[in-house]
Tab-separated table of C-alpha atoms in Angstrom:
chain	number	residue	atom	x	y	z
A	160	UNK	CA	75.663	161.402	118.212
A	161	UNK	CA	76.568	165.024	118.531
A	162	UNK	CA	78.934	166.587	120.759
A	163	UNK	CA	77.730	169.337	122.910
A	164	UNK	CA	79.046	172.635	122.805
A	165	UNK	CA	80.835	173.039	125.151
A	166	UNK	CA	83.091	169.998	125.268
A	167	UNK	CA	83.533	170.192	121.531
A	168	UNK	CA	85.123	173.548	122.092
A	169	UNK	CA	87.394	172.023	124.997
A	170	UNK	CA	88.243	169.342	122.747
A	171	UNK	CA	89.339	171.589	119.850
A	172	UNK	CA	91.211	173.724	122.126
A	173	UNK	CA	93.386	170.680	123.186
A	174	UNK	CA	93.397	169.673	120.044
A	175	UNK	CA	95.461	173.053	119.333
A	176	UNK	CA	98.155	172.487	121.796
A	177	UNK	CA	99.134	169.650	120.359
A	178	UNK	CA	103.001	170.291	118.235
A	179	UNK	CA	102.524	170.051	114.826
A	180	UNK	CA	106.776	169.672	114.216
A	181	UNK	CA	107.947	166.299	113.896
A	182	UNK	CA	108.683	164.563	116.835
A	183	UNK	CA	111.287	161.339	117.983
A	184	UNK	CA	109.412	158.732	119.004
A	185	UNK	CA	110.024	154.643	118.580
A	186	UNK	CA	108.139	152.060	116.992
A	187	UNK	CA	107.006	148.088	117.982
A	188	UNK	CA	104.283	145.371	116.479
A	189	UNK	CA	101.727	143.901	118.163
A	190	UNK	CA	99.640	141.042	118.052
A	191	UNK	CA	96.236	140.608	119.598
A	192	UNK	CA	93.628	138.124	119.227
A	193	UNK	CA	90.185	138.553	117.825
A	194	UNK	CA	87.825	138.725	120.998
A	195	UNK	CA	90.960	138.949	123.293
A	196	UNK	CA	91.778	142.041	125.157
A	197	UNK	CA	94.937	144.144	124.299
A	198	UNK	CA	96.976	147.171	125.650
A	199	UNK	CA	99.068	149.250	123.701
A	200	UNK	CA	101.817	150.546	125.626
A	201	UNK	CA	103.060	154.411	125.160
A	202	UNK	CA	106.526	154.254	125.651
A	203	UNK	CA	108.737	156.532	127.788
A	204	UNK	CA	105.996	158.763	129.159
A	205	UNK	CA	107.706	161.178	131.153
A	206	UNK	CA	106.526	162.468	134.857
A	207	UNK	CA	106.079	165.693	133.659
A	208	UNK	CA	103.519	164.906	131.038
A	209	UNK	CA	100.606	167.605	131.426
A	210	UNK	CA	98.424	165.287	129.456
A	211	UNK	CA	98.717	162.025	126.309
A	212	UNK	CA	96.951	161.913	123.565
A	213	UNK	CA	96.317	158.561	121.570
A	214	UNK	CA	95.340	158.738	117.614
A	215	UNK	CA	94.062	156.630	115.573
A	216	UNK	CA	95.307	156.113	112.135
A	217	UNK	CA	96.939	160.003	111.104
A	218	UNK	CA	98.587	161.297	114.754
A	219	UNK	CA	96.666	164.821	113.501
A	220	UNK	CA	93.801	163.746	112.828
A	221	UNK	CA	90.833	165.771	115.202
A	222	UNK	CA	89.128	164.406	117.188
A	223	UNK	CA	91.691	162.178	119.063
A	224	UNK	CA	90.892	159.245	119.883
A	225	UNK	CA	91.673	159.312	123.929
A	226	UNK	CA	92.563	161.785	126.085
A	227	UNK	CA	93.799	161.445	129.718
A	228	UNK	CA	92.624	165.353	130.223
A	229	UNK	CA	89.513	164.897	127.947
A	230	UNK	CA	86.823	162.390	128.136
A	231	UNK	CA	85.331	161.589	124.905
A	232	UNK	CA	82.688	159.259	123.888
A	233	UNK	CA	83.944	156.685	121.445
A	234	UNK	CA	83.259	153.232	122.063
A	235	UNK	CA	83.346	152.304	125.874
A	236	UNK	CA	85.791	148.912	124.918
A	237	UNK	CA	88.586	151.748	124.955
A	238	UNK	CA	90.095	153.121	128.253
A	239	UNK	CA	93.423	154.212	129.630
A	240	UNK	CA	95.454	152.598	132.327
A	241	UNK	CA	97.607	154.379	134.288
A	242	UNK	CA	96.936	157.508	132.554
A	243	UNK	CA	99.213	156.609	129.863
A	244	UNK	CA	98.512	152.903	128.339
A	245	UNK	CA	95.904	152.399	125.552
A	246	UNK	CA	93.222	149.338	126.495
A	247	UNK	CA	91.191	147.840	124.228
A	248	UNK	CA	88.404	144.933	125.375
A	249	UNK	CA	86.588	142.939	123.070
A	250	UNK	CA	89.036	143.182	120.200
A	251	UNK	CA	87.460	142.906	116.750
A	252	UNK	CA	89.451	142.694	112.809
A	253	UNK	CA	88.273	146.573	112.610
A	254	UNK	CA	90.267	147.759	115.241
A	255	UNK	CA	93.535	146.382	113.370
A	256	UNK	CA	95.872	149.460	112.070
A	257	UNK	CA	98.164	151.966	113.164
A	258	UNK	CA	98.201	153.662	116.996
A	259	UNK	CA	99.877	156.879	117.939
A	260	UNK	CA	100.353	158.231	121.641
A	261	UNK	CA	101.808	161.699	122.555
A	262	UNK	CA	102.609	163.418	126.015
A	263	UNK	CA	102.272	166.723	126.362
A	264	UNK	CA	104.860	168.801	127.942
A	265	UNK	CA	105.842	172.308	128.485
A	266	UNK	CA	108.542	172.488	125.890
A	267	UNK	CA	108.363	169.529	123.881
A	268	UNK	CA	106.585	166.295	123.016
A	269	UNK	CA	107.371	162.967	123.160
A	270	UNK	CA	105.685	160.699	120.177
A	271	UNK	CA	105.337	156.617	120.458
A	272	UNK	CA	103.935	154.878	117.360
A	273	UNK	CA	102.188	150.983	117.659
A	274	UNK	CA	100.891	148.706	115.080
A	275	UNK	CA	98.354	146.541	116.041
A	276	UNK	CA	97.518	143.324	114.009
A	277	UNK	CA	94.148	141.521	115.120
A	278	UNK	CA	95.338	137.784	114.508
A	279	UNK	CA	92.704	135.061	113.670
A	280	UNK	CA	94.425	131.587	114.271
A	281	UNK	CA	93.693	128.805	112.487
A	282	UNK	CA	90.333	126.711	113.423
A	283	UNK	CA	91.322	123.226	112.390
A	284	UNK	CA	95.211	121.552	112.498
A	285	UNK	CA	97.520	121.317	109.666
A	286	UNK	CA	97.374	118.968	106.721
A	287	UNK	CA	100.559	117.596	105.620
A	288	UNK	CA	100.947	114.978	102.685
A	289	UNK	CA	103.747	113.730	100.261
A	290	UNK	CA	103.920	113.835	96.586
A	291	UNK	CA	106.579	113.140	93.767
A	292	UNK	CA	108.171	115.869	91.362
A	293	UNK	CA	107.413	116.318	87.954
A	294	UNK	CA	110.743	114.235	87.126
A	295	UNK	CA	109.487	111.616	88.732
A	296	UNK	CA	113.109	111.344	91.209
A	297	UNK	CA	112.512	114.211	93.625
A	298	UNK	CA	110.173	113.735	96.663
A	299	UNK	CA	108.361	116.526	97.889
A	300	UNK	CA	106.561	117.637	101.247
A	301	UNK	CA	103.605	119.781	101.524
A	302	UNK	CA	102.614	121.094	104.996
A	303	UNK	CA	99.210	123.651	105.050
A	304	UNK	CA	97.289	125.386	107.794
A	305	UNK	CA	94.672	127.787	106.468
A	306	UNK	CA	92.371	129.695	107.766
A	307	UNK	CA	94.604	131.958	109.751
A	308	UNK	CA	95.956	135.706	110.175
A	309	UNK	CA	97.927	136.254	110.195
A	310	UNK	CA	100.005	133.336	107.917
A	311	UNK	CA	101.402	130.629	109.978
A	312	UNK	CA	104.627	129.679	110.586
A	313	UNK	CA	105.264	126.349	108.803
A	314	UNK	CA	108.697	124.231	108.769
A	315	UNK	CA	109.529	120.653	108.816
A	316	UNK	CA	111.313	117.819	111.054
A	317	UNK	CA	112.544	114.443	110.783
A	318	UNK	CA	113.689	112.848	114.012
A	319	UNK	CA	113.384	116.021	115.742
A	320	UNK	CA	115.609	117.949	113.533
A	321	UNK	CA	114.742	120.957	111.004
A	322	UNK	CA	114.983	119.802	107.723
A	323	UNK	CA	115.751	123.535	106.574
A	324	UNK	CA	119.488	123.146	107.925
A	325	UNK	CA	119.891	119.315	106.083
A	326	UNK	CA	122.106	118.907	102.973
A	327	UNK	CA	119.467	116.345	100.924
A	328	UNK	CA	117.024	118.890	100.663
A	329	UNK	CA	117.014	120.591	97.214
A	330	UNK	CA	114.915	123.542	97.756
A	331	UNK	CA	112.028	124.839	100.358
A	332	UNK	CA	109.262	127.199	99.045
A	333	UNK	CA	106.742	129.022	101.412
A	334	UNK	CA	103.435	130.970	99.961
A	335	UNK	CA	100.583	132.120	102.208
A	336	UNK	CA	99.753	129.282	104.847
A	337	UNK	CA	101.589	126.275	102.575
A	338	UNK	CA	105.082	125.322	102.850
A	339	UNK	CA	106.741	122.749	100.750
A	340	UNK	CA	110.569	121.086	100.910
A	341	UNK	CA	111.969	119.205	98.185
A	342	UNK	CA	114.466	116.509	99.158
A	343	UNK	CA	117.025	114.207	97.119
A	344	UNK	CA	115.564	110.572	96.986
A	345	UNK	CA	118.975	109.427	97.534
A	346	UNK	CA	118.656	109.165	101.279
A	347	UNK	CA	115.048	107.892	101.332
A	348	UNK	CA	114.268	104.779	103.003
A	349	UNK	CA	111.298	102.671	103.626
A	350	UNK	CA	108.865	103.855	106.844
A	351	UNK	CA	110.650	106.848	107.167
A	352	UNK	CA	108.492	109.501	109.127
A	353	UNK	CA	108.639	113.439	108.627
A	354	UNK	CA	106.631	116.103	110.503
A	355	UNK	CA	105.394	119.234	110.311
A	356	UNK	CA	105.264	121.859	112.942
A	357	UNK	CA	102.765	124.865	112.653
A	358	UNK	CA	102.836	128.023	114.766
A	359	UNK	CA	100.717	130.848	115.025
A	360	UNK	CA	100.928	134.326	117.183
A	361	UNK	CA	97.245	133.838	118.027
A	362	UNK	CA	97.805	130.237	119.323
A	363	UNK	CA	100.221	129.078	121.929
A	364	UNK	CA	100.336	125.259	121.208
A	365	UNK	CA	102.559	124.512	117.922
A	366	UNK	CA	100.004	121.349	116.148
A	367	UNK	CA	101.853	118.892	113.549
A	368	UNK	CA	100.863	116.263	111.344
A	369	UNK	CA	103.132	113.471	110.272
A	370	UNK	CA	104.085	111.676	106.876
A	371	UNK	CA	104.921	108.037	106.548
A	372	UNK	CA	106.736	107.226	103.126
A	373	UNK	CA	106.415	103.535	101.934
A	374	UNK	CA	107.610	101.804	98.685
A	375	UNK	CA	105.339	100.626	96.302
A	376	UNK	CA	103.116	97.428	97.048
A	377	UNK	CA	101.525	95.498	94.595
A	378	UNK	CA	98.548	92.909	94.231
A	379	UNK	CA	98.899	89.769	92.555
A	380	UNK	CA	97.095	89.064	89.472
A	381	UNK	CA	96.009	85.517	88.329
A	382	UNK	CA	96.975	84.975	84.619
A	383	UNK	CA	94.425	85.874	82.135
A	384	UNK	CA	93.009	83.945	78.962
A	385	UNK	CA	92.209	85.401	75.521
A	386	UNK	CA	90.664	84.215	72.747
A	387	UNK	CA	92.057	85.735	69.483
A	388	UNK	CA	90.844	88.348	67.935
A	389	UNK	CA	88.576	89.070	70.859
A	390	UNK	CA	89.632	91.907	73.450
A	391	UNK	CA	91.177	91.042	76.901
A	392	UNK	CA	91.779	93.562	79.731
A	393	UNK	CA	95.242	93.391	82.374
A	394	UNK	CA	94.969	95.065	85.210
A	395	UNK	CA	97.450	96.147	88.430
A	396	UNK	CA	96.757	96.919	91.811
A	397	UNK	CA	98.465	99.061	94.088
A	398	UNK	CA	97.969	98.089	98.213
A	399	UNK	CA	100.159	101.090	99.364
A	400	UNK	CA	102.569	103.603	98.208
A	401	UNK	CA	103.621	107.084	99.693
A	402	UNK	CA	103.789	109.312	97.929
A	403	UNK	CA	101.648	107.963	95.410
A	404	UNK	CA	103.442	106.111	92.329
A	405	UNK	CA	103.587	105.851	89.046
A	406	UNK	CA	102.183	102.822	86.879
A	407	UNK	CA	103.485	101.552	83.666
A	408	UNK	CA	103.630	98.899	81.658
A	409	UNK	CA	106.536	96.824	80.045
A	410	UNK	CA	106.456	94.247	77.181
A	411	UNK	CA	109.990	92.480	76.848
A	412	UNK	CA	111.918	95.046	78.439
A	413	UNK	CA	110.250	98.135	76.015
A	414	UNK	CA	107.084	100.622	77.663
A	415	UNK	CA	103.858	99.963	76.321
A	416	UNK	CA	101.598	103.352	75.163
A	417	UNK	CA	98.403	104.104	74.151
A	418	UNK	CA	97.901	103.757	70.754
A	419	UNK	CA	97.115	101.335	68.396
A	420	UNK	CA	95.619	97.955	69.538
A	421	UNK	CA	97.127	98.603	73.131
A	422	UNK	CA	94.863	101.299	75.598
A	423	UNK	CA	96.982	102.487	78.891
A	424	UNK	CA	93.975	103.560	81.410
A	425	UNK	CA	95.631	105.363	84.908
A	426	UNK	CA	93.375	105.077	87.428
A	427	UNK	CA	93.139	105.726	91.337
A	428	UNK	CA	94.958	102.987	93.214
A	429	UNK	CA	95.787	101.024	89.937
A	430	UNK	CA	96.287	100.845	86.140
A	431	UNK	CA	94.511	98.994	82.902
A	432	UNK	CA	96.066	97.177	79.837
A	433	UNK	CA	93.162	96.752	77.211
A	434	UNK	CA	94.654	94.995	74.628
A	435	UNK	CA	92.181	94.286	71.130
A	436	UNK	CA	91.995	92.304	68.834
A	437	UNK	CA	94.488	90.115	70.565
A	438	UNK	CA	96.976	87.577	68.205
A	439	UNK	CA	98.410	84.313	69.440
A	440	UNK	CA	102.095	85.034	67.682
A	441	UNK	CA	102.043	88.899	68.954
A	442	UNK	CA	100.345	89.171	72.350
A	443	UNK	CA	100.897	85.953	73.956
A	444	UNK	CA	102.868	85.885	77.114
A	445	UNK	CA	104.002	87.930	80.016
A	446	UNK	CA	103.419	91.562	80.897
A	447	UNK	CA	105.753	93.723	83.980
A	448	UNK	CA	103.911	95.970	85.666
A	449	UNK	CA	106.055	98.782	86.927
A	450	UNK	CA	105.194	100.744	90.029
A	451	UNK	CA	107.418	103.831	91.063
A	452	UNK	CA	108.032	106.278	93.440
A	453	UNK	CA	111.138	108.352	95.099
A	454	UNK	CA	111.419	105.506	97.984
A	455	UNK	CA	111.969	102.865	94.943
A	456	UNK	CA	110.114	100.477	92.842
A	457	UNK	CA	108.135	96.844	92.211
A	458	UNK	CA	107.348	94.954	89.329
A	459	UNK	CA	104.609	92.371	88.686
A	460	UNK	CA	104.328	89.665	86.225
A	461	UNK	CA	100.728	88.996	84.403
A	462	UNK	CA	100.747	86.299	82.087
A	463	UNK	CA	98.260	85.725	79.222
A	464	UNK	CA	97.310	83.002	76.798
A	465	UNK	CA	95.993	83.360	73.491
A	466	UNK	CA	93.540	80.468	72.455
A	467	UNK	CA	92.420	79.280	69.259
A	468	UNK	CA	88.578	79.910	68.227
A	469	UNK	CA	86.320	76.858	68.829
A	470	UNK	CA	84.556	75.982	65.489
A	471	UNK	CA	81.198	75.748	66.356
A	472	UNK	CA	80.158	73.818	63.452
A	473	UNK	CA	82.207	70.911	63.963
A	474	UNK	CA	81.074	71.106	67.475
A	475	UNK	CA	77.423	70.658	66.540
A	476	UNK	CA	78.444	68.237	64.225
A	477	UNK	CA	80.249	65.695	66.327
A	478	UNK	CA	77.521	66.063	69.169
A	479	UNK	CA	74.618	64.863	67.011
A	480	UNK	CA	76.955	61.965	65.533
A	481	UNK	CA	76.770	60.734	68.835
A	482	UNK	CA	73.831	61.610	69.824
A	483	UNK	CA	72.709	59.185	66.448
A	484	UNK	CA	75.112	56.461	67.829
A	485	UNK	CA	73.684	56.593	71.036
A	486	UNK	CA	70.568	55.763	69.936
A	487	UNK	CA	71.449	53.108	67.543
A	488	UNK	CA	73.288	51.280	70.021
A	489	UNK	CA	70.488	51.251	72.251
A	490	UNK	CA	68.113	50.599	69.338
A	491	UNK	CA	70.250	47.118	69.172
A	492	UNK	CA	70.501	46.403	72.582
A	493	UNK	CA	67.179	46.283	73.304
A	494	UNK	CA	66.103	43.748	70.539
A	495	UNK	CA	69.193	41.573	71.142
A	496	UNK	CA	67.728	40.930	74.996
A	497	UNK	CA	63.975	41.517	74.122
A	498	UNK	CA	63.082	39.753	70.941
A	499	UNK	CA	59.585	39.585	71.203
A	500	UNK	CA	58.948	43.026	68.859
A	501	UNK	CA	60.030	40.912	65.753
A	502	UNK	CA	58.648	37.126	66.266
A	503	UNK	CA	61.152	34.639	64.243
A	504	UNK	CA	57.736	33.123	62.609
A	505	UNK	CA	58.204	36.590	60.119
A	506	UNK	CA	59.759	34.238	57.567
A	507	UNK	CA	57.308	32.365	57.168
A	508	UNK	CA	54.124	34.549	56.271
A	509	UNK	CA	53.569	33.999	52.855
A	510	UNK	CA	51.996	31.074	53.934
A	511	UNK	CA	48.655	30.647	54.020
A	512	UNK	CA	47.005	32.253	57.181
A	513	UNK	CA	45.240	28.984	58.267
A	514	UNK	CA	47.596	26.429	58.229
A	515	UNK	CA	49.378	24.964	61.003
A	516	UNK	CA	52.535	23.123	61.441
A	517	UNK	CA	53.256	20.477	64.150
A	518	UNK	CA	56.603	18.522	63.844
A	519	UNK	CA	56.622	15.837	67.281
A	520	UNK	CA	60.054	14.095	67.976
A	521	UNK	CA	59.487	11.376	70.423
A	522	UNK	CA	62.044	8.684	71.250
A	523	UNK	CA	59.307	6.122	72.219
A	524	UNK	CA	56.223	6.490	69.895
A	525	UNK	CA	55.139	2.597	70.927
A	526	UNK	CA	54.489	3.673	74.337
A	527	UNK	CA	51.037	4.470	76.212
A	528	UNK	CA	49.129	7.744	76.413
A	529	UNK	CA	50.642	7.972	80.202
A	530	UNK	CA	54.001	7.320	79.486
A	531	UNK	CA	54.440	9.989	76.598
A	532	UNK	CA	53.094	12.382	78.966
A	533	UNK	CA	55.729	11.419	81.361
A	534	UNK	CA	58.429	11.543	79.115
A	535	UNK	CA	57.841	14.880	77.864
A	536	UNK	CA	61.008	16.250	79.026
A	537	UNK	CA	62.838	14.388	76.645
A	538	UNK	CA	60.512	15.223	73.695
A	539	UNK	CA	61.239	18.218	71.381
A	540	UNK	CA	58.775	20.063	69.608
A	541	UNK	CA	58.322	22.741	67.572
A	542	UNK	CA	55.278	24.569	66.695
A	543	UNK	CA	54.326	27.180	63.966
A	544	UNK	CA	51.490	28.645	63.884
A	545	UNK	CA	50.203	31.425	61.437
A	546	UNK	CA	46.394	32.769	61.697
A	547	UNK	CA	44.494	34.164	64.782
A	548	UNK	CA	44.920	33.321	67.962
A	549	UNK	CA	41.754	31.097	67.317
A	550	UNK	CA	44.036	28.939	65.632
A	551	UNK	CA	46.607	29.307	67.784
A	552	UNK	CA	44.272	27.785	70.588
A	553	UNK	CA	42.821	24.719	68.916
A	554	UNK	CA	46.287	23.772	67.785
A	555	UNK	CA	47.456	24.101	72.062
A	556	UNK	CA	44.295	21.942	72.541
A	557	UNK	CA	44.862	19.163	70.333
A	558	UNK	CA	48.650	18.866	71.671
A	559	UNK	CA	47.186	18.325	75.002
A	560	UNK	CA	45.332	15.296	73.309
A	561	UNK	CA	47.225	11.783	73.215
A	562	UNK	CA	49.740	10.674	70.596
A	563	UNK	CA	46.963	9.685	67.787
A	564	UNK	CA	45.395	12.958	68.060
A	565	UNK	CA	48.364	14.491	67.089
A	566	UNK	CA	49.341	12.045	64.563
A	567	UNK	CA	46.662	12.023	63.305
A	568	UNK	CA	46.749	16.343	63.263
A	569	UNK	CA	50.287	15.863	61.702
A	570	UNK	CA	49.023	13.426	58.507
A	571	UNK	CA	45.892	15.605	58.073
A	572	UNK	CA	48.397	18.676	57.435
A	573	UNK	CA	50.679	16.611	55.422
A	574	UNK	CA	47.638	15.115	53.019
A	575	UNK	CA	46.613	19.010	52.473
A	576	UNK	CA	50.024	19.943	51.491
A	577	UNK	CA	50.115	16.537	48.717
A	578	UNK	CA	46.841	17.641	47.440
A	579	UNK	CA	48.101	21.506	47.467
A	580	UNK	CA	50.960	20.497	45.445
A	581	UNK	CA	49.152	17.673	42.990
A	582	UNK	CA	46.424	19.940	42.183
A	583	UNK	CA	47.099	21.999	39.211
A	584	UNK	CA	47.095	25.262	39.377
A	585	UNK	CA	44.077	27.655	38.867
């Protein structure tokens, strides 16, 4: 947008009465906030002022960037108050940078010089956390707040005093928006609480965050088998530890390390001892697990037992022995109690097929058809029969018969067995 003519020459003109020699004049900082509304202040303005003049950036630079005697058109955010006083609405980060007033008088100038820094406080709150040295013995405190300008103002407290004026604390570094303090572990203690405190020019609350430091904890393990020359795996758990600690593991008093048959994996929250190829006379017994931080230290025990190898042959072996046993001994049980598989008749059939055998005991032969059948109880007989079951059924028949019948079946098999063994042979 151009200026017209005639207030561009007005505006040069004034421009020209402005003192070029250097002038006194004081200095100051301030701070507004992005969005906020500021005003810069020009400092012992006198009455007699004809006129100030406020610069931007170089005090003689043309045009000015206000005028109480002037009017120009630069952004409408910027006015004057009280004739003298620099307002600006709507502050943005581009406005940030160096401010000059000057009054005007009839022998001399007075010259007033601000800095303005647009600050941009943080968004979120800060983030404080614990962690342990790189000699393992010093504990160390890490407060941050980003997202800020400008930096904030970090320190810490424990029980409501600064930490920065204790004697345990070795050193205390600050870059950008982190701040760290290193303390001796000496005076360390279990639940002990420290806190941060953030400030900011751009926010009037002061936000903390807290750190709770806790010895080690550890999770008991059950003991573990192995047979040898397999691989077996020991592990350790931590429940809680602040800051976090460190894991190792101890055989007989001496550090285990990776190498070897022995593998040492770190891991979050725990540790793993893969041991291979594991022996019965080397590996066999109890391991310490070590857990350490700057608040102090546990150990845990894991036991493990190195078996033999089955043999798998002899295994197999012994299982079908008496498997083979089993079945023998059943094999014999059932034909001591159930005979009827192998008749006791077996021994005799090389005989011929159709003779039959009837041998009659009877303690009374003299007696009546009636009274043999009566008396049968105290008769013994004992029948063999060989052939079919023809046979078998003509011979029940005929004992049902009187005593002659079977007499006379008894001497008719004995005269066949006299002429059997008379005859000559064929």
């Amino acid at each position: 947008m151009r200026l017209p003519a005639a207030r561009f020459v007005l505006a040069l003109c004034v421009w020209r009465l402005v003192p070029r020699r250097a002038a006194a004049g004081t200095e100051e900082v301030v701070f507004g906030k992005a969005g906020g509304t500021i005003l810069l202040f020009c400092r012992n303005v006198s009455k007699e002022a004809t006129e100030v003049v406020w610069f931007q950036g170089d005090p003689h630079s043309f045009p000015p960037l206000f005028s109480s005697r002037v009017t120009f058109p630069p952004d409408v955010r910027f006015s004057l108050v009280d004739n003298s006083s620099l307002r600006i609405a709507g502050l943005r980060v581009q406005d940030e940078g160096n401010y000059t007033c000057k009054e005007v008088l009839n022998k001399t100038d007075h010259e007033h010089r601000v800095q303005l820094l647009v600050a941009n406080p943080p968004q979120s709150t800060p983030k404080c956390w614990a962690d342990t040295s790189s000699s393992g013995l010093l504990l160390q405190l890490f407060c941050r707040w980003p997202g800020g300008y400008p930096h904030p103002t970090l320190h810490w407290r424990e029980e409501g005093h600064n930490l920065e004026n204790s004697s345990w604390v070795i050193s205390s570094t600050s870059s950008s928006d982190t701040h760290v303090e290193t303390l001796n572990s000496s005076r360390l203690s279990h639940g002990q609480v420290f806190t941060c405190v953030g400030s900011h020019v751009g926010r009037q609350e002061e936000p903390t965050c807290s750190v709770e430091i806790k010895i080690p904890s550890l999770e008991s393990e059950p003991p573990r088998t192995c047979v040898e020359g397999e691989t077996v795996t020991l592990s350790c758990r931590v429940r809680e530890s602040s800051p976090a600690a460190r894991l190792s593991w101890l055989r007989a008093g001496a550090e285990l390390r990776a190498g070897g048959r022995h593998r040492v994996a770190q891991e979050p929250g725990g540790s793993r001892l893969t041991i291979r190829n594991c022996s019965r006379r080397s590996d066999g017994g109890c391991y310490v697990c070590k857990a350490q931080n700057p608040v102090g230290l546990r150990e845990l025990s894991v036991c493990l037992t190195v078996q033999q190898p089955v043999n798998i042959a002899g295994v197999v072996g012994a299982l079908v022995t008496l498997s083979l046993l089993a079945v023998l001994t059943l094999t014999g049980l059932l034909l001591y109690y159930n005979p009827l598989p192998c008749p006791r008749g077996a021994a005799f059939r090389n005989q011929d097929l159709g003779d039959v055998l009837v041998l009659v005991d009877s303690e009374d032969e003299g007696k009546g058809e009636e009274e043999a059948m009566s008396s049968s109880s105290t008769r013994e007989e004992m029948v063999l029969v060989h052939g079919h079951s023809a046979q078998a059924a003509h011979l029940s028949h005929l004992m049902e018969g009187g005593n002659g019948e079977l007499h006379r079946g008894v001497s008719l098999q004995e005269t066949r067995g006299e002429e059997a063994q008379g005859s000559p042979p064929g």
